[in-house]
C-alpha atoms as a printed R data frame, in Angstrom:
    type eleno elety resid chain resno       x      y       z
1   ATOM     1    CA   UNK     A     1 -28.503 27.593 -15.477
2   ATOM     2    CA   UNK     A     2 -28.768 30.977 -15.678
3   ATOM     3    CA   UNK     A     3 -25.548 32.805 -14.313
4   ATOM     4    CA   UNK     A     4 -27.294 35.240 -13.207
5   ATOM     5    CA   UNK     A     5 -30.145 33.322 -11.329
6   ATOM     6    CA   UNK     A     6 -27.862 30.616  -9.757
7   ATOM     7    CA   UNK     A     7 -25.733 34.761  -8.238
8   ATOM     8    CA   UNK     A     8 -28.848 35.258  -7.290
9   ATOM     9    CA   UNK     A     9 -29.997 32.455  -5.003
10  ATOM    10    CA   UNK     A    10 -26.930 32.466  -3.396
11  ATOM    11    CA   UNK     A    11 -26.389 35.586  -2.220
12  ATOM    12    CA   UNK     A    12 -29.465 35.170  -0.737
13  ATOM    13    CA   UNK     A    13 -28.515 31.827   1.205
14  ATOM    14    CA   UNK     A    14 -25.628 33.339   1.426
15  ATOM    15    CA   UNK     A    15 -26.975 36.068   3.180
16  ATOM    16    CA   UNK     A    16 -29.213 34.025   5.859
17  ATOM    17    CA   UNK     A    17 -25.948 32.346   6.664
18  ATOM    18    CA   UNK     A    18 -23.980 35.775   7.352
19  ATOM    19    CA   UNK     A    19 -27.134 36.577   9.160
20  ATOM    20    CA   UNK     A    20 -26.144 33.595  10.975
21  ATOM    21    CA   UNK     A    21 -22.732 34.007  12.324
22  ATOM    22    CA   UNK     A    22 -21.441 31.214   9.447
23  ATOM    23    CA   UNK     A    23 -20.788 33.227   6.865
24  ATOM    24    CA   UNK     A    24 -16.861 32.164   5.017
25  ATOM    25    CA   UNK     A    25 -15.125 36.031   4.881
26  ATOM    26    CA   UNK     A    26 -14.214 34.438   1.043
27  ATOM    27    CA   UNK     A    27 -17.134 34.044  -0.276
28  ATOM    28    CA   UNK     A    28 -17.020 36.878  -2.299
29  ATOM    29    CA   UNK     A    29 -15.341 36.557  -4.753
30  ATOM    30    CA   UNK     A    30 -14.763 33.110  -4.541
31  ATOM    31    CA   UNK     A    31 -18.310 31.432  -4.717
32  ATOM    32    CA   UNK     A    32 -18.875 29.599  -8.661
33  ATOM    33    CA   UNK     A    33 -21.362 31.803  -9.267
34  ATOM    34    CA   UNK     A    34 -19.300 35.378  -8.987
35  ATOM    35    CA   UNK     A    35 -17.201 33.533 -11.682
36  ATOM    36    CA   UNK     A    36 -16.382 36.158 -14.742
37  ATOM    37    CA   UNK     A    37 -18.016 39.146 -12.900
38  ATOM    38    CA   UNK     A    38 -15.348 42.797 -12.826
39  ATOM    39    CA   UNK     A    39 -17.802 43.097  -9.850
40  ATOM    40    CA   UNK     A    40 -21.331 42.919  -7.581
41  ATOM    41    CA   UNK     A    41 -22.092 45.973  -6.192
42  ATOM    42    CA   UNK     A    42 -25.488 47.020  -4.556
43  ATOM    43    CA   UNK     A    43 -26.721 50.536  -5.339
44  ATOM    44    CA   UNK     A    44 -30.432 52.649  -4.019
45  ATOM    45    CA   UNK     A    45 -32.032 53.959  -7.103
46  ATOM    46    CA   UNK     A    46 -34.040 56.416  -6.706
47  ATOM    47    CA   UNK     A    47 -36.799 57.276  -9.937
48  ATOM    48    CA   UNK     A    48 -37.065 60.782 -11.290
49  ATOM    49    CA   UNK     A    49 -39.870 60.608 -13.746
50  ATOM    50    CA   UNK     A    50 -39.117 58.082 -16.650
51  ATOM    51    CA   UNK     A    51 -35.108 57.825 -15.282
52  ATOM    52    CA   UNK     A    52 -33.725 56.107 -12.547
53  ATOM    53    CA   UNK     A    53 -30.771 57.782 -10.092
54  ATOM    54    CA   UNK     A    54 -28.170 55.587  -8.825
55  ATOM    55    CA   UNK     A    55 -26.386 55.990  -5.374
56  ATOM    56    CA   UNK     A    56 -23.425 53.056  -4.185
57  ATOM    57    CA   UNK     A    57 -24.492 51.687  -1.391
58  ATOM    58    CA   UNK     A    58 -22.499 48.573  -1.082
59  ATOM    59    CA   UNK     A    59 -18.876 47.463  -2.679
60  ATOM    60    CA   UNK     A    60 -19.833 43.741  -2.905
61  ATOM    61    CA   UNK     A    61 -21.517 41.323  -1.270
62  ATOM    62    CA   UNK     A    62 -20.427 40.755   1.781
63  ATOM    63    CA   UNK     A    63 -20.447 44.786   2.427
64  ATOM    64    CA   UNK     A    64 -23.657 44.316   1.800
65  ATOM    65    CA   UNK     A    65 -24.528 42.310   4.710
66  ATOM    66    CA   UNK     A    66 -23.470 43.787   6.981
67  ATOM    67    CA   UNK     A    67 -24.455 46.781   5.730
68  ATOM    68    CA   UNK     A    68 -28.128 45.082   5.571
69  ATOM    69    CA   UNK     A    69 -28.021 43.690   9.622
70  ATOM    70    CA   UNK     A    70 -27.265 47.073  10.833
71  ATOM    71    CA   UNK     A    71 -30.143 48.282   9.377
72  ATOM    72    CA   UNK     A    72 -32.386 45.873  11.119
73  ATOM    73    CA   UNK     A    73 -32.631 42.783   8.178
74  ATOM    74    CA   UNK     A    74 -32.988 39.380   9.599
75  ATOM    75    CA   UNK     A    75 -33.968 37.326   6.822
76  ATOM    76    CA   UNK     A    76 -32.884 36.460   3.075
77  ATOM    77    CA   UNK     A    77 -36.051 35.512   1.069
78  ATOM    78    CA   UNK     A    78 -36.161 34.978  -3.293
79  ATOM    79    CA   UNK     A    79 -38.958 36.092  -5.198
80  ATOM    80    CA   UNK     A    80 -39.721 35.678  -8.308
81  ATOM    81    CA   UNK     A    81 -42.258 37.331 -10.832
82  ATOM    82    CA   UNK     A    82 -43.330 36.215 -14.351
83  ATOM    83    CA   UNK     A    83 -43.013 38.698 -17.099
84  ATOM    84    CA   UNK     A    84 -44.781 36.481 -19.518
85  ATOM    85    CA   UNK     A    85 -46.459 38.187 -22.655
86  ATOM    86    CA   UNK     A    86 -48.095 37.089 -25.647
87  ATOM    87    CA   UNK     A    87 -45.286 37.585 -28.652
88  ATOM    88    CA   UNK     A    88 -42.505 35.930 -26.086
89  ATOM    89    CA   UNK     A    89 -42.869 33.593 -22.831
90  ATOM    90    CA   UNK     A    90 -40.732 34.198 -20.288
91  ATOM    91    CA   UNK     A    91 -39.404 30.225 -21.429
92  ATOM    92    CA   UNK     A    92 -38.148 31.220 -24.394
93  ATOM    93    CA   UNK     A    93 -36.857 34.985 -23.492
94  ATOM    94    CA   UNK     A    94 -34.585 33.010 -20.822
95  ATOM    95    CA   UNK     A    95 -31.635 33.287 -23.139
96  ATOM    96    CA   UNK     A    96 -31.164 37.177 -22.916
97  ATOM    97    CA   UNK     A    97 -30.536 39.034 -20.464
98  ATOM    98    CA   UNK     A    98 -33.585 40.102 -18.219
99  ATOM    99    CA   UNK     A    99 -35.545 38.243 -20.493
100 ATOM   100    CA   UNK     A   100 -37.047 34.532 -18.143
101 ATOM   101    CA   UNK     A   101 -38.830 36.585 -16.049
102 ATOM   102    CA   UNK     A   102 -37.659 38.798 -12.792
103 ATOM   103    CA   UNK     A   103 -36.048 37.412  -9.407
104 ATOM   104    CA   UNK     A   104 -35.998 39.337  -6.429
105 ATOM   105    CA   UNK     A   105 -34.506 39.084  -3.121
106 ATOM   106    CA   UNK     A   106 -36.649 40.652  -0.624
107 ATOM   107    CA   UNK     A   107 -34.564 41.536   2.504
108 ATOM   108    CA   UNK     A   108 -37.149 40.959   6.091
109 ATOM   109    CA   UNK     A   109 -37.420 43.246   8.275
110 ATOM   110    CA   UNK     A   110 -39.610 43.185  11.333
111 ATOM   111    CA   UNK     A   111 -43.129 43.627   9.354
112 ATOM   112    CA   UNK     A   112 -40.894 45.755   5.919
113 ATOM   113    CA   UNK     A   113 -39.007 44.452   3.477
114 ATOM   114    CA   UNK     A   114 -36.954 45.868   1.015
115 ATOM   115    CA   UNK     A   115 -36.418 44.594  -2.507
116 ATOM   116    CA   UNK     A   116 -33.550 44.506  -4.844
117 ATOM   117    CA   UNK     A   117 -32.803 43.748  -8.710
118 ATOM   118    CA   UNK     A   118 -29.451 42.226 -10.624
119 ATOM   119    CA   UNK     A   119 -28.928 44.332 -13.524
120 ATOM   120    CA   UNK     A   120 -26.215 42.266 -15.874
121 ATOM   121    CA   UNK     A   121 -24.335 44.684 -18.427
122 ATOM   122    CA   UNK     A   122 -20.896 44.039 -20.758
123 ATOM   123    CA   UNK     A   123 -17.413 45.588 -19.822
124 ATOM   124    CA   UNK     A   124 -14.832 44.987 -21.764
125 ATOM   125    CA   UNK     A   125 -15.345 41.551 -23.366
126 ATOM   126    CA   UNK     A   126 -11.093 41.816 -24.257
127 ATOM   127    CA   UNK     A   127 -10.326 41.728 -20.115
128 ATOM   128    CA   UNK     A   128  -7.230 39.893 -20.018
129 ATOM   129    CA   UNK     A   129  -8.917 37.285 -16.761
130 ATOM   130    CA   UNK     A   130 -12.392 37.299 -18.570
131 ATOM   131    CA   UNK     A   131 -14.036 39.206 -15.694
132 ATOM   132    CA   UNK     A   132 -16.678 40.853 -18.240
133 ATOM   133    CA   UNK     A   133 -19.723 41.128 -16.372
134 ATOM   134    CA   UNK     A   134 -20.737 43.493 -14.453
135 ATOM   135    CA   UNK     A   135 -23.230 43.778 -11.921
136 ATOM   136    CA   UNK     A   136 -25.495 45.725  -9.580
137 ATOM   137    CA   UNK     A   137 -28.253 45.228  -7.916
138 ATOM   138    CA   UNK     A   138 -30.253 48.146  -7.192
139 ATOM   139    CA   UNK     A   139 -33.042 48.493  -4.481
140 ATOM   140    CA   UNK     A   140 -36.654 49.023  -5.850
141 ATOM   141    CA   UNK     A   141 -38.497 48.733  -3.250
142 ATOM   142    CA   UNK     A   142 -38.362 50.349   0.219
143 ATOM   143    CA   UNK     A   143 -40.206 49.150   3.702
144 ATOM   144    CA   UNK     A   144 -43.277 47.756   1.780
145 ATOM   145    CA   UNK     A   145 -46.114 45.461   4.331
146 ATOM   146    CA   UNK     A   146 -45.689 42.255   1.540
147 ATOM   147    CA   UNK     A   147 -47.328 38.757   2.498
148 ATOM   148    CA   UNK     A   148 -44.767 35.947   2.466
149 ATOM   149    CA   UNK     A   149 -45.197 34.051  -0.442
150 ATOM   150    CA   UNK     A   150 -47.829 30.708   0.256
151 ATOM   151    CA   UNK     A   151 -45.404 27.771  -0.685
152 ATOM   152    CA   UNK     A   152 -46.603 24.107  -1.391
153 ATOM   153    CA   UNK     A   153 -44.311 21.707   0.756
154 ATOM   154    CA   UNK     A   154 -40.738 20.195  -1.123
155 ATOM   155    CA   UNK     A   155 -42.140 16.291  -0.696
156 ATOM   156    CA   UNK     A   156 -44.938 17.988  -3.219
157 ATOM   157    CA   UNK     A   157 -43.319 19.767  -5.483
158 ATOM   158    CA   UNK     A   158 -40.618 16.633  -5.895
159 ATOM   159    CA   UNK     A   159 -43.556 14.829  -7.493
160 ATOM   160    CA   UNK     A   160 -44.447 16.716  -9.508
161 ATOM   161    CA   UNK     A   161 -40.860 17.684 -11.031
162 ATOM   162    CA   UNK     A   162 -40.890 14.023 -10.614
163 ATOM   163    CA   UNK     A   163 -43.685 13.720 -13.052
164 ATOM   164    CA   UNK     A   164 -42.481 15.832 -15.677
165 ATOM   165    CA   UNK     A   165 -39.221 15.196 -15.788
166 ATOM   166    CA   UNK     A   166 -39.568 11.400 -16.384
167 ATOM   167    CA   UNK     A   167 -42.758 12.249 -19.230
168 ATOM   168    CA   UNK     A   168 -40.100 14.934 -21.356
169 ATOM   169    CA   UNK     A   169 -36.688 12.148 -21.056
170 ATOM   170    CA   UNK     A   170 -39.547  9.804 -22.532
171 ATOM   171    CA   UNK     A   171 -39.662 12.012 -25.373
172 ATOM   172    CA   UNK     A   172 -37.062 13.580 -26.074
173 ATOM   173    CA   UNK     A   173 -35.209  9.634 -25.973
174 ATOM   174    CA   UNK     A   174 -38.076  8.739 -27.898
175 ATOM   175    CA   UNK     A   175 -37.840 12.156 -30.258
176 ATOM   176    CA   UNK     A   176 -33.769 11.329 -30.967
177 ATOM   177    CA   UNK     A   177 -33.137 14.308 -28.822
178 ATOM   178    CA   UNK     A   178 -31.028 11.803 -26.040
179 ATOM   179    CA   UNK     A   179 -28.558 14.255 -25.926
180 ATOM   180    CA   UNK     A   180 -31.268 16.606 -23.993
181 ATOM   181    CA   UNK     A   181 -33.106 13.441 -22.710
182 ATOM   182    CA   UNK     A   182 -29.672 12.515 -20.537
183 ATOM   183    CA   UNK     A   183 -29.964 16.189 -19.209
184 ATOM   184    CA   UNK     A   184 -33.338 14.761 -18.012
185 ATOM   185    CA   UNK     A   185 -31.991 11.722 -16.874
186 ATOM   186    CA   UNK     A   186 -29.284 13.374 -14.636
187 ATOM   187    CA   UNK     A   187 -32.669 15.969 -13.530
188 ATOM   188    CA   UNK     A   188 -34.470 12.772 -12.073
189 ATOM   189    CA   UNK     A   189 -30.941 11.664 -10.339
190 ATOM   190    CA   UNK     A   190 -30.953 14.239  -8.612
191 ATOM   191    CA   UNK     A   191 -34.182 14.070  -7.479
192 ATOM   192    CA   UNK     A   192 -33.097 10.922  -5.012
193 ATOM   193    CA   UNK     A   193 -28.827 11.359  -4.586
194 ATOM   194    CA   UNK     A   194 -27.006 12.933  -2.097
195 ATOM   195    CA   UNK     A   195 -27.161 16.626  -1.421
196 ATOM   196    CA   UNK     A   196 -23.708 17.550  -3.042
197 ATOM   197    CA   UNK     A   197 -23.273 19.219  -6.316
198 ATOM   198    CA   UNK     A   198 -21.003 18.132  -9.286
199 ATOM   199    CA   UNK     A   199 -17.803 20.103 -10.082
200 ATOM   200    CA   UNK     A   200 -19.902 20.918 -13.395
201 ATOM   201    CA   UNK     A   201 -22.792 23.206 -11.104
202 ATOM   202    CA   UNK     A   202 -23.017 26.179  -9.069
203 ATOM   203    CA   UNK     A   203 -21.656 25.717  -5.852
204 ATOM   204    CA   UNK     A   204 -25.375 27.849  -4.369
205 ATOM   205    CA   UNK     A   205 -26.137 26.458  -1.345
206 ATOM   206    CA   UNK     A   206 -23.514 26.807   2.042
207 ATOM   207    CA   UNK     A   207 -22.617 23.776   3.572
208 ATOM   208    CA   UNK     A   208 -25.114 21.833   5.747
209 ATOM   209    CA   UNK     A   209 -27.371 24.885   4.460
210 ATOM   210    CA   UNK     A   210 -30.970 23.427   4.834
211 ATOM   211    CA   UNK     A   211 -32.924 19.670   4.971
212 ATOM   212    CA   UNK     A   212 -31.697 17.446   2.147
213 ATOM   213    CA   UNK     A   213 -34.514 17.701  -0.117
214 ATOM   214    CA   UNK     A   214 -33.365 21.774  -0.883
215 ATOM   215    CA   UNK     A   215 -30.714 21.045  -2.102
216 ATOM   216    CA   UNK     A   216 -32.276 18.083  -3.912
217 ATOM   217    CA   UNK     A   217 -34.436 20.414  -5.424
218 ATOM   218    CA   UNK     A   218 -31.387 22.488  -6.264
219 ATOM   219    CA   UNK     A   219 -29.603 20.250  -7.957
220 ATOM   220    CA   UNK     A   220 -32.213 18.680 -10.032
221 ATOM   221    CA   UNK     A   221 -33.429 22.191 -11.383
222 ATOM   222    CA   UNK     A   222 -29.474 22.443 -12.304
223 ATOM   223    CA   UNK     A   223 -28.412 19.191 -14.292
224 ATOM   224    CA   UNK     A   224 -32.087 19.939 -16.161
225 ATOM   225    CA   UNK     A   225 -31.629 22.980 -17.652
226 ATOM   226    CA   UNK     A   226 -32.101 23.063 -20.567
227 ATOM   227    CA   UNK     A   227 -33.660 26.298 -21.190
228 ATOM   228    CA   UNK     A   228 -31.520 29.073 -23.868
229 ATOM   229    CA   UNK     A   229 -30.856 30.658 -26.437
230 ATOM   230    CA   UNK     A   230 -29.642 28.740 -29.693
231 ATOM   231    CA   UNK     A   231 -28.409 25.584 -29.355
232 ATOM   232    CA   UNK     A   232 -30.777 24.957 -26.214
233 ATOM   233    CA   UNK     A   233 -34.167 23.180 -25.700
234 ATOM   234    CA   UNK     A   234 -35.492 26.162 -26.830
235 ATOM   235    CA   UNK     A   235 -34.333 25.897 -30.271
236 ATOM   236    CA   UNK     A   236 -35.982 22.767 -31.068
237 ATOM   237    CA   UNK     A   237 -38.823 21.699 -33.465
238 ATOM   238    CA   UNK     A   238 -40.668 19.155 -34.937
239 ATOM   239    CA   UNK     A   239 -42.439 18.610 -38.227
240 ATOM   240    CA   UNK     A   240 -45.129 16.588 -36.848
241 ATOM   241    CA   UNK     A   241 -47.985 19.428 -35.515
242 ATOM   242    CA   UNK     A   242 -49.106 16.341 -32.451
243 ATOM   243    CA   UNK     A   243 -44.959 16.453 -31.939
244 ATOM   244    CA   UNK     A   244 -44.600 19.697 -31.553
245 ATOM   245    CA   UNK     A   245 -47.449 20.547 -29.914
246 ATOM   246    CA   UNK     A   246 -46.392 18.353 -27.287
247 ATOM   247    CA   UNK     A   247 -42.930 19.563 -26.601
248 ATOM   248    CA   UNK     A   248 -44.332 23.009 -25.981
249 ATOM   249    CA   UNK     A   249 -47.337 21.303 -22.964
250 ATOM   250    CA   UNK     A   250 -44.214 19.469 -21.644
251 ATOM   251    CA   UNK     A   251 -41.414 22.231 -21.898
252 ATOM   252    CA   UNK     A   252 -43.413 25.347 -20.271
253 ATOM   253    CA   UNK     A   253 -44.666 22.697 -17.571
254 ATOM   254    CA   UNK     A   254 -40.541 21.678 -17.218
255 ATOM   255    CA   UNK     A   255 -39.772 25.129 -17.614
256 ATOM   256    CA   UNK     A   256 -42.725 26.688 -14.783
257 ATOM   257    CA   UNK     A   257 -41.959 23.618 -12.105
258 ATOM   258    CA   UNK     A   258 -38.256 24.070 -12.485
259 ATOM   259    CA   UNK     A   259 -39.104 28.103 -11.350
260 ATOM   260    CA   UNK     A   260 -41.078 27.234  -8.704
261 ATOM   261    CA   UNK     A   261 -38.782 24.531  -7.513
262 ATOM   262    CA   UNK     A   262 -35.907 27.080  -7.303
263 ATOM   263    CA   UNK     A   263 -38.309 29.160  -5.354
264 ATOM   264    CA   UNK     A   264 -38.557 26.465  -2.941
265 ATOM   265    CA   UNK     A   265 -35.313 25.159  -2.563
266 ATOM   266    CA   UNK     A   266 -34.647 28.984  -1.974
267 ATOM   267    CA   UNK     A   267 -36.735 29.686   0.726
268 ATOM   268    CA   UNK     A   268 -37.179 26.729   2.864
269 ATOM   269    CA   UNK     A   269 -38.651 26.027   6.061
270 ATOM   270    CA   UNK     A   270 -37.871 26.181   8.843
271 ATOM   271    CA   UNK     A   271 -35.175 28.964   7.970
272 ATOM   272    CA   UNK     A   272 -31.460 28.262   8.147
């Protein structure tokens, strides 16, 4: 999974953990989702014509949680906005920073919400500790009356994800793409396994956070994530037109279902 997405999901989940009084003080910078980040700060964004102006708000995620709680925030949710374009779909643009659609953190107050969006920029490529990323989350909307997103139940999404993973795994193995087929197989296995993530994956949810089916959706999505730039599943092509059409259809459906799975997993019910 893209590190940009993993970090945002992690911040939202650990923000809920903080609001529940259970967050460990060492969350930042020790979470795997902050690896290679020089800083992760939060700013208010104000528009003046075509330009945005920044005003410092919080120095790191822990500071952000504390300040938002004081302003009346009672819950964090995750939102996804597709930015599909005719020339480049979200699936094909996801390998680029800022591509793949927009992921937002919704900070919910009494009847209103603020929305925060991340910006990732490369800093010093020669940083001795390899912390090359400069990450800022900007508050792009304030005090909006935004209805909660209607989402399907987790068990229903699990069945849909299982179905598409079975189909795309069969396609991959049949068309000499066994390395990708193994990724899809690991995703299938994660839907039935205990809820712990492996050492090779981002640890996104806190221990004991929400029900097992939400952890399974998250883990399956991580293990079956094959989308990116050169060398990824997006870079595949098939000479036979019917085979390539099937590849495109299965890939688009899997990408959409993984995004839905991540949204459902990150907005569990009942709330943590």
